[in-house]
Tab-separated table of C-alpha atoms in Angstrom:
chain	number	residue	atom	x	y	z
X	1	MET	CA	-98.135	-60.802	38.724
X	2	SER	CA	-94.620	-59.422	38.421
X	3	THR	CA	-93.791	-57.189	35.463
X	4	THR	CA	-90.045	-57.438	35.988
X	5	GLY	CA	-88.246	-58.174	32.742
X	6	LYS	CA	-91.406	-57.743	30.696
X	7	VAL	CA	-92.634	-55.017	28.369
X	8	ILE	CA	-95.262	-52.818	30.049
X	9	ARG	CA	-98.120	-51.323	28.081
X	10	CYS	CA	-99.381	-48.038	29.487
X	11	ARG	CA	-100.569	-44.547	28.549
X	12	ALA	CA	-98.326	-41.628	27.720
X	13	ALA	CA	-98.686	-38.103	26.324
X	14	ILE	CA	-96.803	-38.020	23.034
X	15	LEU	CA	-95.811	-34.946	21.048
X	16	TRP	CA	-95.760	-36.171	17.454
X	17	LYS	CA	-94.421	-32.973	15.875
X	18	PRO	CA	-93.890	-29.271	16.650
X	19	GLY	CA	-96.917	-27.048	17.138
X	20	VAL	CA	-99.510	-29.734	17.869
X	21	PRO	CA	-101.273	-30.706	21.134
X	22	PHE	CA	-100.232	-33.716	23.182
X	23	SER	CA	-101.796	-37.004	22.138
X	24	ILE	CA	-102.628	-39.653	24.737
X	25	GLU	CA	-101.468	-42.975	23.325
X	26	GLU	CA	-100.780	-46.515	24.428
X	27	VAL	CA	-97.030	-47.077	24.504
X	28	GLU	CA	-94.799	-50.038	25.173
X	29	VAL	CA	-92.104	-49.473	27.783
X	30	ALA	CA	-89.206	-51.915	27.571
X	31	PRO	CA	-87.477	-53.348	30.648
X	32	PRO	CA	-84.496	-51.406	31.973
X	33	LYS	CA	-81.060	-52.336	30.702
X	34	ALA	CA	-77.817	-52.230	32.686
X	35	LYS	CA	-77.621	-49.271	35.101
X	36	GLU	CA	-81.207	-48.272	34.275
X	37	VAL	CA	-84.367	-48.100	36.365
X	38	ARG	CA	-88.003	-48.449	35.332
X	39	ILE	CA	-90.305	-46.236	37.346
X	40	LYS	CA	-94.053	-46.054	37.849
X	41	ILE	CA	-94.766	-42.318	37.713
X	42	VAL	CA	-97.121	-41.275	40.519
X	43	ALA	CA	-97.116	-37.496	39.977
X	44	THR	CA	-95.522	-35.184	37.432
X	45	GLY	CA	-95.542	-31.402	37.247
X	46	LEU	CA	-96.138	-29.375	34.108
X	47	CYS	CA	-93.152	-27.032	33.984
X	48	GLY	CA	-92.868	-23.762	32.090
X	49	SER	CA	-89.966	-25.277	30.152
X	50	GLU	CA	-92.370	-27.642	28.392
X	51	ILE	CA	-94.719	-24.757	27.642
X	52	LYS	CA	-91.882	-22.854	25.951
X	53	MET	CA	-90.951	-25.905	23.903
X	54	LEU	CA	-94.551	-26.277	22.752
X	55	GLU	CA	-94.671	-22.646	21.657
X	56	ASN	CA	-91.282	-22.490	19.959
X	57	LYS	CA	-89.597	-24.985	17.682
X	58	THR	CA	-86.327	-25.993	19.267
X	59	SER	CA	-83.309	-27.964	18.133
X	60	TYR	CA	-83.349	-29.638	21.546
X	61	LEU	CA	-86.228	-31.983	20.636
X	62	HIS	CA	-86.510	-35.021	18.395
X	63	TYR	CA	-89.955	-36.262	17.366
X	64	PRO	CA	-92.067	-38.113	18.306
X	65	VAL	CA	-91.162	-37.490	21.930
X	66	ILE	CA	-92.464	-38.013	25.455
X	67	LEU	CA	-91.784	-34.830	27.411
X	68	GLY	CA	-91.924	-34.302	31.185
X	69	HIS	CA	-89.052	-33.925	33.623
X	70	GLU	CA	-90.515	-32.969	37.020
X	71	ALA	CA	-91.802	-36.083	38.728
X	72	ALA	CA	-91.823	-38.569	41.562
X	73	GLY	CA	-92.635	-42.246	41.457
X	74	ILE	CA	-91.953	-45.779	42.630
X	75	VAL	CA	-89.262	-48.108	41.297
X	76	GLU	CA	-90.933	-50.963	39.386
X	77	SER	CA	-87.746	-52.823	38.438
X	78	VAL	CA	-84.015	-52.268	38.012
X	79	GLY	CA	-81.463	-53.299	35.418
X	80	GLU	CA	-78.219	-55.148	35.936
X	81	GLY	CA	-75.699	-53.391	38.151
X	82	VAL	CA	-78.114	-50.981	39.832
X	83	SER	CA	-77.167	-50.660	43.493
X	84	THR	CA	-78.551	-47.390	44.898
X	85	VAL	CA	-82.295	-48.075	44.495
X	86	LYS	CA	-84.469	-51.177	44.519
X	87	THR	CA	-87.989	-52.214	43.581
X	88	GLY	CA	-90.533	-50.391	45.742
X	89	ASP	CA	-88.370	-47.369	46.570
X	90	LYS	CA	-89.913	-43.919	46.287
X	91	VAL	CA	-87.788	-41.753	44.012
X	92	ILE	CA	-87.453	-38.346	42.406
X	93	THR	CA	-86.579	-38.145	38.698
X	94	LEU	CA	-83.674	-35.871	37.774
X	95	PHE	CA	-83.143	-34.122	34.444
X	96	LEU	CA	-79.665	-33.265	35.753
X	97	PRO	CA	-77.831	-36.516	36.559
X	98	GLN	CA	-75.073	-37.029	39.082
X	99	CYS	CA	-72.777	-39.848	38.050
X	100	GLY	CA	-70.384	-39.285	40.946
X	101	GLU	CA	-67.373	-40.082	38.793
X	102	CYS	CA	-66.782	-37.275	36.269
X	103	ALA	CA	-64.605	-34.228	36.965
X	104	SER	CA	-67.668	-32.081	37.640
X	105	CYS	CA	-69.165	-34.493	40.166
X	106	LEU	CA	-65.824	-34.868	41.947
X	107	ASN	CA	-65.398	-31.081	42.166
X	108	PRO	CA	-67.085	-29.906	45.411
X	109	VAL	CA	-68.270	-26.637	43.848
X	110	ASP	CA	-69.364	-28.028	40.457
X	111	TYR	CA	-72.746	-29.626	39.825
X	112	LEU	CA	-73.058	-29.937	36.026
X	113	CYS	CA	-72.439	-33.650	35.593
X	114	THR	CA	-70.994	-34.307	32.150
X	115	GLU	CA	-73.479	-37.155	31.620
X	116	ARG	CA	-76.251	-34.585	31.153
X	117	LYS	CA	-75.178	-34.151	27.527
X	118	GLN	CA	-76.515	-37.613	26.701
X	119	SER	CA	-80.083	-36.295	27.059
X	120	LYS	CA	-79.774	-34.149	23.924
X	121	SER	CA	-79.776	-37.246	21.723
X	122	GLY	CA	-83.187	-38.308	22.996
X	123	LEU	CA	-81.884	-41.860	23.293
X	124	MET	CA	-80.660	-44.159	26.041
X	125	SER	CA	-77.410	-46.107	26.211
X	126	GLY	CA	-76.644	-47.919	22.994
X	127	GLY	CA	-78.447	-45.258	20.958
X	128	THR	CA	-81.872	-46.833	21.437
X	129	SER	CA	-85.225	-45.886	22.944
X	130	ARG	CA	-87.160	-47.737	25.637
X	131	PHE	CA	-90.490	-46.427	24.280
X	132	THR	CA	-92.463	-47.735	21.317
X	133	CYS	CA	-95.815	-46.512	19.970
X	134	LYS	CA	-97.648	-48.004	17.008
X	135	GLY	CA	-94.545	-49.973	16.157
X	136	LYS	CA	-92.292	-46.906	16.032
X	137	PRO	CA	-89.638	-45.808	18.554
X	138	VAL	CA	-90.401	-42.688	20.581
X	139	TYR	CA	-87.646	-40.351	21.775
X	140	HIS	CA	-86.812	-39.663	25.402
X	141	PHE	CA	-86.562	-36.170	26.874
X	142	ALA	CA	-84.170	-34.673	29.455
X	143	ASN	CA	-83.101	-38.036	30.877
X	144	THR	CA	-86.632	-38.498	32.254
X	145	SER	CA	-89.779	-38.510	30.005
X	146	THR	CA	-92.277	-38.371	32.846
X	147	PHE	CA	-95.490	-37.722	30.865
X	148	SER	CA	-95.977	-41.469	30.897
X	149	GLU	CA	-97.367	-43.923	33.414
X	150	TYR	CA	-94.019	-45.737	33.294
X	151	THR	CA	-90.603	-44.532	32.194
X	152	VAL	CA	-87.036	-45.825	32.041
X	153	ILE	CA	-84.253	-43.643	33.441
X	154	LYS	CA	-80.566	-44.084	34.128
X	155	GLU	CA	-79.737	-44.866	37.741
X	156	ILE	CA	-77.688	-41.665	37.926
X	157	SER	CA	-80.861	-39.655	37.208
X	158	VAL	CA	-82.857	-41.102	40.100
X	159	ALA	CA	-82.760	-40.114	43.773
X	160	LYS	CA	-84.217	-42.251	46.559
X	161	ILE	CA	-86.336	-40.254	49.025
X	162	ASP	CA	-88.198	-40.642	52.321
X	163	ALA	CA	-90.737	-43.459	52.009
X	164	ALA	CA	-93.332	-41.328	53.816
X	165	ALA	CA	-93.074	-38.374	51.416
X	166	PRO	CA	-96.265	-37.419	49.506
X	167	LEU	CA	-95.197	-37.805	45.890
X	168	GLU	CA	-97.891	-35.436	44.587
X	169	LYS	CA	-96.154	-32.654	46.546
X	170	VAL	CA	-92.443	-33.452	46.522
X	171	CYS	CA	-92.374	-33.992	42.756
X	172	LEU	CA	-91.728	-30.219	42.629
X	173	VAL	CA	-88.284	-30.879	44.090
X	174	SER	CA	-87.515	-32.614	40.787
X	175	CYS	CA	-87.219	-29.233	39.054
X	176	GLY	CA	-89.265	-26.114	39.788
X	177	PHE	CA	-88.745	-25.637	43.490
X	178	SER	CA	-85.118	-26.736	43.547
X	179	THR	CA	-84.242	-24.539	40.569
X	180	GLY	CA	-85.758	-21.369	42.015
X	181	TYR	CA	-84.839	-21.882	45.654
X	182	GLY	CA	-81.291	-22.881	44.767
X	183	ALA	CA	-80.854	-19.935	42.392
X	184	ALA	CA	-81.139	-17.672	45.427
X	185	ILE	CA	-79.294	-19.843	47.947
X	186	ASN	CA	-76.527	-21.370	45.835
X	187	THR	CA	-76.066	-19.367	42.636
X	188	ALA	CA	-76.665	-15.778	43.746
X	189	LYS	CA	-75.762	-16.440	47.383
X	190	VAL	CA	-78.262	-13.846	48.589
X	191	THR	CA	-77.010	-12.115	51.725
X	192	PRO	CA	-78.915	-11.119	54.880
X	193	GLY	CA	-80.405	-7.625	54.722
X	194	SER	CA	-80.070	-7.379	50.931
X	195	THR	CA	-82.542	-6.154	48.318
X	196	CYS	CA	-83.744	-8.577	45.617
X	197	ALA	CA	-85.964	-8.388	42.545
X	198	VAL	CA	-87.635	-11.377	40.894
X	199	PHE	CA	-88.855	-11.056	37.293
X	200	GLY	CA	-91.585	-13.649	36.716
X	201	LEU	CA	-93.834	-14.985	39.478
X	202	GLY	CA	-94.645	-18.476	38.255
X	203	GLY	CA	-93.757	-21.577	40.241
X	204	VAL	CA	-90.005	-21.124	39.826
X	205	GLY	CA	-90.135	-17.376	40.499
X	206	LEU	CA	-92.094	-17.946	43.702
X	207	SER	CA	-89.480	-20.520	44.709
X	208	VAL	CA	-86.799	-17.863	44.153
X	209	ILE	CA	-88.716	-15.604	46.528
X	210	MET	CA	-88.777	-18.387	49.112
X	211	GLY	CA	-85.013	-18.771	48.715
X	212	CYS	CA	-84.403	-15.034	49.079
X	213	LYS	CA	-86.510	-14.970	52.236
X	214	ALA	CA	-84.716	-17.997	53.677
X	215	ALA	CA	-81.380	-16.271	52.980
X	216	GLY	CA	-82.504	-13.238	54.987
X	217	ALA	CA	-83.165	-10.670	52.259
X	218	ALA	CA	-84.739	-7.528	53.723
X	219	ARG	CA	-86.583	-6.445	50.597
X	220	ILE	CA	-87.934	-8.709	47.857
X	221	ILE	CA	-89.627	-7.038	44.887
X	222	GLY	CA	-91.772	-9.210	42.617
X	223	VAL	CA	-92.175	-8.171	38.980
X	224	ASP	CA	-94.904	-9.616	36.747
X	225	ILE	CA	-97.540	-8.432	34.264
X	226	ASN	CA	-100.150	-10.654	35.951
X	227	LYS	CA	-101.447	-8.932	39.092
X	228	ASP	CA	-103.284	-12.092	40.131
X	229	LYS	CA	-99.947	-13.543	41.215
X	230	PHE	CA	-99.103	-10.724	43.616
X	231	GLU	CA	-101.069	-11.969	46.624
X	232	LYS	CA	-99.367	-15.360	46.672
X	233	ALA	CA	-95.954	-13.788	46.061
X	234	LYS	CA	-96.431	-11.609	49.133
X	235	LYS	CA	-97.542	-14.574	51.238
X	236	LEU	CA	-94.338	-16.378	50.303
X	237	GLY	CA	-92.035	-13.480	51.107
X	238	ALA	CA	-92.267	-10.661	48.557
X	239	THR	CA	-92.360	-7.295	50.308
X	240	GLU	CA	-93.907	-5.553	47.275
X	241	CYS	CA	-94.919	-6.306	43.685
X	242	ILE	CA	-94.822	-4.267	40.481
X	243	ASN	CA	-96.600	-4.607	37.144
X	244	PRO	CA	-94.341	-3.108	34.423
X	245	GLN	CA	-97.418	-2.368	32.308
X	246	ASP	CA	-98.561	0.144	34.919
X	247	LEU	CA	-95.340	2.142	34.736
X	248	LYS	CA	-94.524	5.248	32.736
X	249	LYS	CA	-90.788	4.478	32.875
X	250	PRO	CA	-88.796	1.299	32.137
X	251	ILE	CA	-88.841	-1.167	35.014
X	252	GLN	CA	-85.073	-0.830	35.555
X	253	GLU	CA	-85.428	2.920	36.109
X	254	VAL	CA	-88.279	2.361	38.547
X	255	LEU	CA	-86.269	-0.180	40.519
X	256	PHE	CA	-83.350	2.258	40.663
X	257	ASP	CA	-85.697	4.940	41.994
X	258	LEU	CA	-87.172	2.573	44.580
X	259	THR	CA	-83.820	1.383	45.887
X	260	GLY	CA	-81.644	4.432	45.327
X	261	ALA	CA	-78.868	2.454	43.661
X	262	GLY	CA	-80.346	-0.690	42.114
X	263	VAL	CA	-81.036	-4.105	43.590
X	264	GLU	CA	-78.226	-6.277	44.882
X	265	PHE	CA	-79.667	-9.521	43.516
X	266	CYS	CA	-81.940	-9.821	40.492
X	267	PHE	CA	-83.463	-12.950	39.005
X	268	GLU	CA	-84.875	-13.349	35.482
X	269	VAL	CA	-87.280	-16.285	35.674
X	270	ILE	CA	-89.065	-15.857	32.341
X	271	GLY	CA	-86.521	-16.747	29.682
X	272	ASN	CA	-87.040	-13.582	27.638
X	273	PRO	CA	-83.908	-11.940	26.154
X	274	GLU	CA	-85.342	-8.414	26.580
X	275	THR	CA	-86.238	-9.087	30.196
X	276	VAL	CA	-82.715	-10.337	30.853
X	277	GLU	CA	-81.324	-6.962	29.811
X	278	ALA	CA	-83.848	-5.127	32.010
X	279	ALA	CA	-82.999	-7.369	34.964
X	280	LEU	CA	-79.271	-6.797	34.546
X	281	ALA	CA	-79.819	-3.046	34.219
X	282	SER	CA	-81.794	-3.141	37.484
X	283	CYS	CA	-78.755	-4.353	39.402
X	284	HIS	CA	-76.552	-2.230	41.635
X	285	GLU	CA	-73.757	-0.770	39.522
X	286	SER	CA	-70.895	-1.793	41.760
X	287	HIS	CA	-71.850	-5.238	43.020
X	288	GLY	CA	-75.255	-6.276	41.643
X	289	VAL	CA	-75.707	-9.911	40.633
X	290	CYS	CA	-78.206	-10.952	37.958
X	291	VAL	CA	-79.086	-14.637	37.611
X	292	ILE	CA	-80.796	-16.045	34.511
X	293	VAL	CA	-83.149	-18.762	35.750
X	294	GLY	CA	-85.634	-18.861	32.849
X	295	LEU	CA	-85.042	-21.214	29.942
X	296	LEU	CA	-83.189	-19.612	27.029
X	297	THR	CA	-82.737	-21.934	24.055
X	298	ASP	CA	-81.912	-21.110	20.442
X	299	VAL	CA	-81.894	-17.361	21.170
X	300	GLN	CA	-79.207	-14.676	21.269
X	301	LEU	CA	-78.863	-12.046	23.986
X	302	ASN	CA	-78.383	-8.446	22.889
X	303	ILE	CA	-77.065	-6.590	25.925
X	304	SER	CA	-75.457	-3.183	25.913
X	305	GLY	CA	-71.780	-3.374	26.780
X	306	SER	CA	-72.183	-0.265	28.917
X	307	LEU	CA	-73.927	-2.401	31.548
X	308	PHE	CA	-70.597	-4.123	32.160
X	309	LEU	CA	-68.623	-0.910	32.635
X	310	SER	CA	-69.207	-1.482	36.319
X	311	GLY	CA	-69.136	-4.254	38.869
X	312	ARG	CA	-72.327	-5.952	37.760
X	313	SER	CA	-72.235	-9.665	37.007
X	314	LEU	CA	-74.526	-11.900	34.950
X	315	LYS	CA	-74.805	-15.595	35.807
X	316	GLY	CA	-76.767	-18.627	34.728
X	317	THR	CA	-78.019	-21.526	36.800
X	318	VAL	CA	-79.204	-25.085	36.213
X	319	PHE	CA	-81.227	-26.933	38.855
X	320	GLY	CA	-80.403	-24.152	41.289
X	321	GLY	CA	-76.774	-25.195	41.598
X	322	TRP	CA	-77.546	-28.358	43.561
X	323	LYS	CA	-75.632	-31.604	43.147
X	324	SER	CA	-78.792	-33.391	42.142
X	325	ARG	CA	-78.828	-36.867	43.693
X	326	GLU	CA	-77.316	-35.941	47.028
X	327	SER	CA	-79.298	-32.708	47.455
X	328	THR	CA	-82.752	-33.860	46.356
X	329	SER	CA	-83.288	-36.290	49.222
X	330	LYS	CA	-82.223	-33.575	51.689
X	331	LEU	CA	-84.713	-31.081	50.241
X	332	VAL	CA	-87.480	-33.680	50.525
X	333	SER	CA	-86.451	-34.270	54.144
X	334	ASP	CA	-86.638	-30.507	54.745
X	335	TYR	CA	-90.199	-30.547	53.386
X	336	MET	CA	-91.103	-33.444	55.662
X	337	ALA	CA	-89.616	-31.513	58.608
X	338	LYS	CA	-91.692	-28.454	57.592
X	339	LYS	CA	-88.569	-26.374	56.948
X	340	ILE	CA	-89.872	-25.591	53.446
X	341	ASN	CA	-93.456	-25.534	52.169
X	342	LEU	CA	-94.198	-26.700	48.640
X	343	ASP	CA	-97.978	-26.757	48.972
X	344	PRO	CA	-98.692	-23.097	48.000
X	345	LEU	CA	-96.963	-23.651	44.648
X	346	ILE	CA	-99.552	-26.231	43.563
X	347	THR	CA	-102.764	-24.677	42.291
X	348	HIS	CA	-104.212	-27.419	40.082
X	349	THR	CA	-104.261	-31.220	39.933
X	350	LEU	CA	-105.469	-33.040	36.810
X	351	ASN	CA	-105.236	-36.492	35.304
X	352	LEU	CA	-102.625	-37.070	32.602
X	353	ASP	CA	-105.294	-37.297	29.893
X	354	LYS	CA	-106.178	-33.653	30.680
X	355	ILE	CA	-102.650	-32.460	29.884
X	356	ASN	CA	-103.768	-30.145	27.096
X	357	GLU	CA	-106.164	-28.435	29.530
X	358	ALA	CA	-103.240	-28.008	31.909
X	359	VAL	CA	-101.202	-26.397	29.125
X	360	GLU	CA	-103.965	-23.844	28.514
X	361	LEU	CA	-104.199	-23.073	32.236
X	362	MET	CA	-100.470	-22.360	32.287
X	363	LYS	CA	-100.619	-20.201	29.155
X	364	THR	CA	-103.433	-18.044	30.523
X	365	GLY	CA	-101.590	-17.431	33.800
X	366	LYS	CA	-104.344	-19.041	35.873
X	367	CYS	CA	-102.035	-21.772	37.104
X	368	ILE	CA	-98.838	-21.669	39.156
X	369	ARG	CA	-98.104	-25.389	39.016
X	370	CYS	CA	-100.351	-28.167	37.759
X	371	ILE	CA	-99.672	-31.691	38.965
X	372	LEU	CA	-100.624	-34.462	36.562
X	373	LEU	CA	-101.644	-37.810	38.006
X	374	PRO	CA	-101.374	-40.785	35.590
């Protein structure tokens, strides 16, 4: 029986307030309004960004909220005026929209669609939510809210993909892989024969390594305090790995000693202000590029001005610099053509009702990426 135009009752993981575990609840998901799409979530990844938001109170969230932003699913129904996807299409959800009309979207080198700012309100068009639980509205998150069996998303935050794509794999293109891989390819523009360092070897950090390798870097140094991640990092392209806790000198001094002049491209994939300074200080004095990939919210950077008395540069990146809708389908096609391999990034698969177990796996460093199946 068709559910089009009807309220759907399903399960979702709700965060009722800061500092508490997720709660699996029955929610009501309203039909999509104009230019919106309702999606059956097939697979969603647990990203480090959610872990940081669980550990630290942030002004970015409104409560109660359904988190989740890295997912793939199937279009259940569409609202009035939707023209780029239809019921039954396989899609990737996008926390970074691409409206195709704003100044950023029309600029060939810009990718930060101005519509992304809408996500900070936690509400959809008209200032309302499409989720209800126990008679109360529940806030949306990052244009997506994928920790639910069904979600409603704007059309501009959905990308149609190859119908043959395995959604439990390509959901990583929704955030983690694209962010890391693109940070190397698009943001840093890693050059052939260069030396790179990657601080943080989680799913995004490993994707950075894959991007550096694809760009032709000659030396890729992985940096992490968890030695268990070194083997996989080397399989994906790292030429060597370092644990800062084993060193007698600061990591930036060690990297200078190893390279003779500092690395040409450095990536901070942790979201730690102190690590950002160390990563920048590890860069080559005349032309080193440091890219902040890790999530930094509600924090201030304290960086010595002396690091800029040189040719170093510090950059940020969102979604790896990709124009989201047009690039996502191409990355999925590259996976299908075996040009990129997402499989090694996935270490665990659990059902949505085990989300709190997945959080603990991530916190203990035993998990690279956990895929949650509703």
